XYZ file of C-alpha atoms in Angstrom:
246
model
C -0.014 -0.193 0.076
C 1.446 3.622 -1.025
C 1.290 6.759 0.774
C 0.391 8.463 -1.673
C 0.399 6.885 -5.013
C 2.962 8.405 -7.445
C 4.876 7.900 -10.754
C 7.203 5.775 -8.735
C 4.942 3.087 -7.764
C 5.707 0.653 -10.743
C 9.395 0.918 -9.856
C 8.614 0.311 -6.339
C 6.647 -2.754 -7.070
C 9.234 -4.297 -9.252
C 11.548 -3.999 -6.517
C 9.344 -5.545 -3.719
C 8.623 -8.171 -6.213
C 12.293 -8.965 -6.702
C 12.699 -9.000 -2.756
C 9.671 -11.376 -2.439
C 11.710 -13.673 -4.524
C 14.629 -13.539 -2.415
C 12.354 -14.108 0.886
C 10.852 -17.094 -0.489
C 14.011 -18.332 -1.550
C 16.118 -17.809 1.687
C 13.311 -17.866 4.159
C 10.954 -20.570 2.726
C 9.890 -22.088 6.257
C 8.002 -18.622 7.121
C 4.585 -18.977 6.089
C 2.323 -15.978 7.414
C 2.015 -12.834 5.521
C 2.957 -11.002 8.504
C 6.372 -12.637 8.724
C 6.933 -12.380 4.925
C 6.081 -8.981 5.139
C 8.778 -8.199 8.121
C 11.403 -10.084 6.205
C 10.967 -8.531 3.020
C 12.230 -5.223 4.650
C 15.695 -6.879 5.180
C 16.088 -7.591 1.476
C 14.819 -4.300 0.121
C 16.459 -0.793 -0.122
C 14.401 2.121 -1.723
C 16.330 5.348 -1.537
C 13.075 7.490 -1.940
C 10.818 5.523 0.016
C 10.485 4.541 3.971
C 9.160 0.738 4.207
C 6.951 0.206 7.227
C 5.756 -3.095 8.590
C 2.232 -2.785 9.665
C 0.500 -6.034 10.435
C 0.457 -7.960 7.021
C 0.980 -5.033 4.846
C 4.274 -3.355 3.622
C 3.447 0.766 3.961
C 5.525 2.271 1.425
C 5.687 5.906 2.361
C 7.791 8.656 0.476
C 10.483 10.258 1.969
C 9.135 13.678 1.192
C 6.168 13.123 3.666
C 6.245 14.549 7.193
C 6.808 11.744 9.822
C 3.462 13.022 11.177
C 1.613 11.635 8.339
C 3.572 8.331 8.597
C 2.155 8.252 12.075
C -1.487 8.885 11.270
C -1.403 6.277 8.551
C 0.143 3.523 10.349
C -2.333 4.035 13.361
C -5.384 3.823 10.850
C -4.324 0.797 9.475
C -3.238 -1.173 12.651
C -5.394 -3.493 14.272
C -6.806 -2.760 17.786
C -7.202 -4.917 20.877
C -9.230 -3.118 23.412
C -9.229 -4.229 26.872
C -8.982 -2.879 30.341
C -5.836 -1.648 31.502
C -4.530 -4.721 33.316
C -3.619 -8.300 32.602
C -6.797 -10.403 32.773
C -8.172 -11.541 29.669
C -6.399 -9.506 27.487
C -2.447 -10.073 28.220
C -2.212 -13.749 26.285
C -3.387 -11.851 23.384
C -1.205 -9.043 23.682
C 1.536 -11.455 24.128
C 0.857 -13.615 21.173
C 0.506 -10.353 19.028
C 3.806 -9.109 20.078
C 5.456 -12.602 19.463
C 4.271 -12.659 16.064
C 5.527 -9.092 15.343
C 1.964 -7.668 14.544
C 1.816 -4.140 14.947
C -1.457 -3.210 16.816
C -2.898 -0.575 18.974
C -3.102 -1.809 22.486
C -5.968 0.187 23.831
C -6.451 0.208 27.448
C -9.319 1.393 29.421
C -8.821 2.363 32.810
C -10.755 0.421 35.536
C -11.248 2.184 38.607
C -10.579 1.137 42.314
C -13.235 0.160 44.629
C -15.584 0.409 45.698
C -17.223 2.301 42.236
C -14.760 0.492 39.935
C -15.306 3.207 37.567
C -15.742 2.137 33.844
C -16.547 5.614 32.449
C -14.055 5.325 29.380
C -15.087 2.069 28.075
C -18.955 2.880 28.650
C -18.765 5.779 26.211
C -17.230 3.773 23.166
C -18.969 0.434 24.350
C -21.893 0.612 21.795
C -19.938 2.730 18.827
C -17.486 0.442 17.670
C -19.882 -1.965 15.620
C -19.318 -4.976 17.914
C -21.883 -7.719 17.604
C -21.801 -8.446 21.172
C -19.819 -5.331 22.771
C -17.402 -6.354 25.424
C -13.858 -6.695 26.312
C -11.821 -7.714 24.971
C -12.459 -7.039 21.617
C -10.434 -7.202 18.446
C -11.057 -4.862 15.314
C -8.953 -5.495 12.308
C -10.661 -3.854 8.957
C -13.947 -5.876 8.710
C -12.769 -8.525 11.520
C -14.849 -7.343 14.673
C -14.647 -9.874 17.417
C -15.132 -10.175 21.302
C -14.767 -13.046 23.629
C -11.215 -13.777 24.766
C -10.981 -17.111 23.415
C -12.501 -16.444 20.241
C -10.115 -13.813 19.534
C -7.261 -16.043 20.807
C -8.003 -19.147 18.550
C -8.718 -16.635 15.362
C -5.327 -15.266 15.882
C -3.722 -18.823 16.423
C -5.050 -19.906 13.093
C -3.963 -16.603 11.257
C -0.438 -17.173 12.475
C 0.047 -20.883 12.447
C -0.368 -21.338 16.149
C -3.199 -23.609 15.925
C -3.730 -27.336 15.583
C -2.802 -28.658 12.342
C -4.687 -32.121 12.328
C -7.325 -33.883 14.466
C -5.151 -35.076 16.984
C -3.254 -31.617 17.882
C -6.972 -30.418 17.945
C -7.997 -32.599 20.666
C -4.889 -31.932 22.597
C -5.089 -28.126 22.433
C -8.703 -27.838 23.101
C -8.160 -30.017 26.236
C -5.183 -27.965 27.501
C -6.672 -24.780 26.741
C -9.327 -25.358 29.322
C -6.642 -26.871 31.675
C -4.770 -23.883 31.487
C -7.598 -21.687 32.012
C -8.736 -23.261 35.031
C -5.057 -23.045 36.548
C -5.421 -19.302 36.091
C -9.002 -18.934 37.397
C -8.551 -21.192 40.382
C -6.231 -18.759 41.547
C -8.938 -15.859 40.906
C -11.145 -17.738 42.774
C -8.910 -18.465 45.942
C -7.937 -14.734 46.037
C -11.541 -13.372 45.877
C -12.692 -15.740 48.411
C -14.709 -14.002 51.429
C -12.302 -16.061 53.485
C -9.098 -15.152 51.897
C -6.789 -16.545 54.373
C -8.246 -20.044 54.557
C -8.986 -20.124 51.047
C -5.457 -19.308 50.093
C -4.163 -22.131 52.228
C -6.221 -24.749 50.854
C -4.974 -23.341 47.208
C -1.402 -23.520 48.028
C -1.763 -27.225 49.681
C -3.310 -28.450 46.355
C -0.647 -26.931 44.070
C 1.391 -29.918 44.016
C -1.523 -31.946 42.946
C -2.466 -29.333 40.068
C 0.888 -28.775 38.734
C 1.972 -32.469 38.558
C 0.270 -33.206 35.369
C 1.747 -30.242 33.693
C 4.965 -31.139 34.833
C 4.620 -34.701 33.491
C 3.223 -33.426 30.062
C 6.081 -31.115 29.679
C 9.024 -33.426 30.520
C 11.408 -33.458 27.572
C 9.404 -30.801 25.487
C 9.839 -27.213 24.813
C 6.054 -26.464 24.500
C 2.907 -28.243 25.136
C 2.673 -29.762 21.802
C 6.421 -30.659 21.713
C 8.604 -28.436 19.697
C 6.013 -26.281 18.052
C 4.889 -23.327 19.616
C 0.920 -22.996 19.948
C -1.503 -20.375 21.456
C -1.966 -22.842 24.527
C 1.620 -21.858 25.292
C 0.698 -18.086 25.808
C -2.489 -19.122 28.068
C -0.215 -21.568 30.363
C 2.420 -19.019 30.808
C -0.173 -16.307 31.846
C -1.656 -18.771 34.367
C 1.589 -19.915 35.808
C 3.026 -16.252 36.054
C -0.027 -15.330 38.084
C 0.652 -18.085 40.471
C 4.267 -17.256 40.425
C 3.339 -13.601 41.162
C 0.712 -14.061 44.046
């Protein structure tokens, strides 16, 4: 995509096409458009243009344009992930996007402290974003408008080759996804119990039983499926880190 269109477009296209052939030859194991776009920048040099990775698009910007125009254009094209200004259901999605090199707007809504838990900033926008079921987190990327954290996570996993590749992997990841979520939300339930001290004591006493199956699963593996990273690893990391921090 060019900002703005100019008489140099044909030349730029030819240079980019040549660079793409190099990327495919040298980096054939990279599959997703975002990965290819990022690698393309390493093999292409254009003296009159700046090349900017923006999700799955390489933005070609004339060097004569002010940088402010560049920033506005990139911001308009970037996907938006909206969530509260905390980790919660949004952090695993953020981590996945950052890991895949996706440039996105990390829109964080203030979540007020007790007892009011003010949500004014979110409520002002909630019904203006074109979301079918307005909620947080949400993910907007052009015509894609989604809510529900796991729906977003699975969508991005499929898009970035972090999902199951066959039926056996799908069965395994479906189960491990829920186990990872249970690990996180078991802690949440313990922390928010009216009898916090007793609830935490029982939770800690049971931690060995909870973690033992994960320990056995991960023996000799880099990730839950073995040598290949999947979206469930991001969920599991969040769950383990919550327990470590608290």
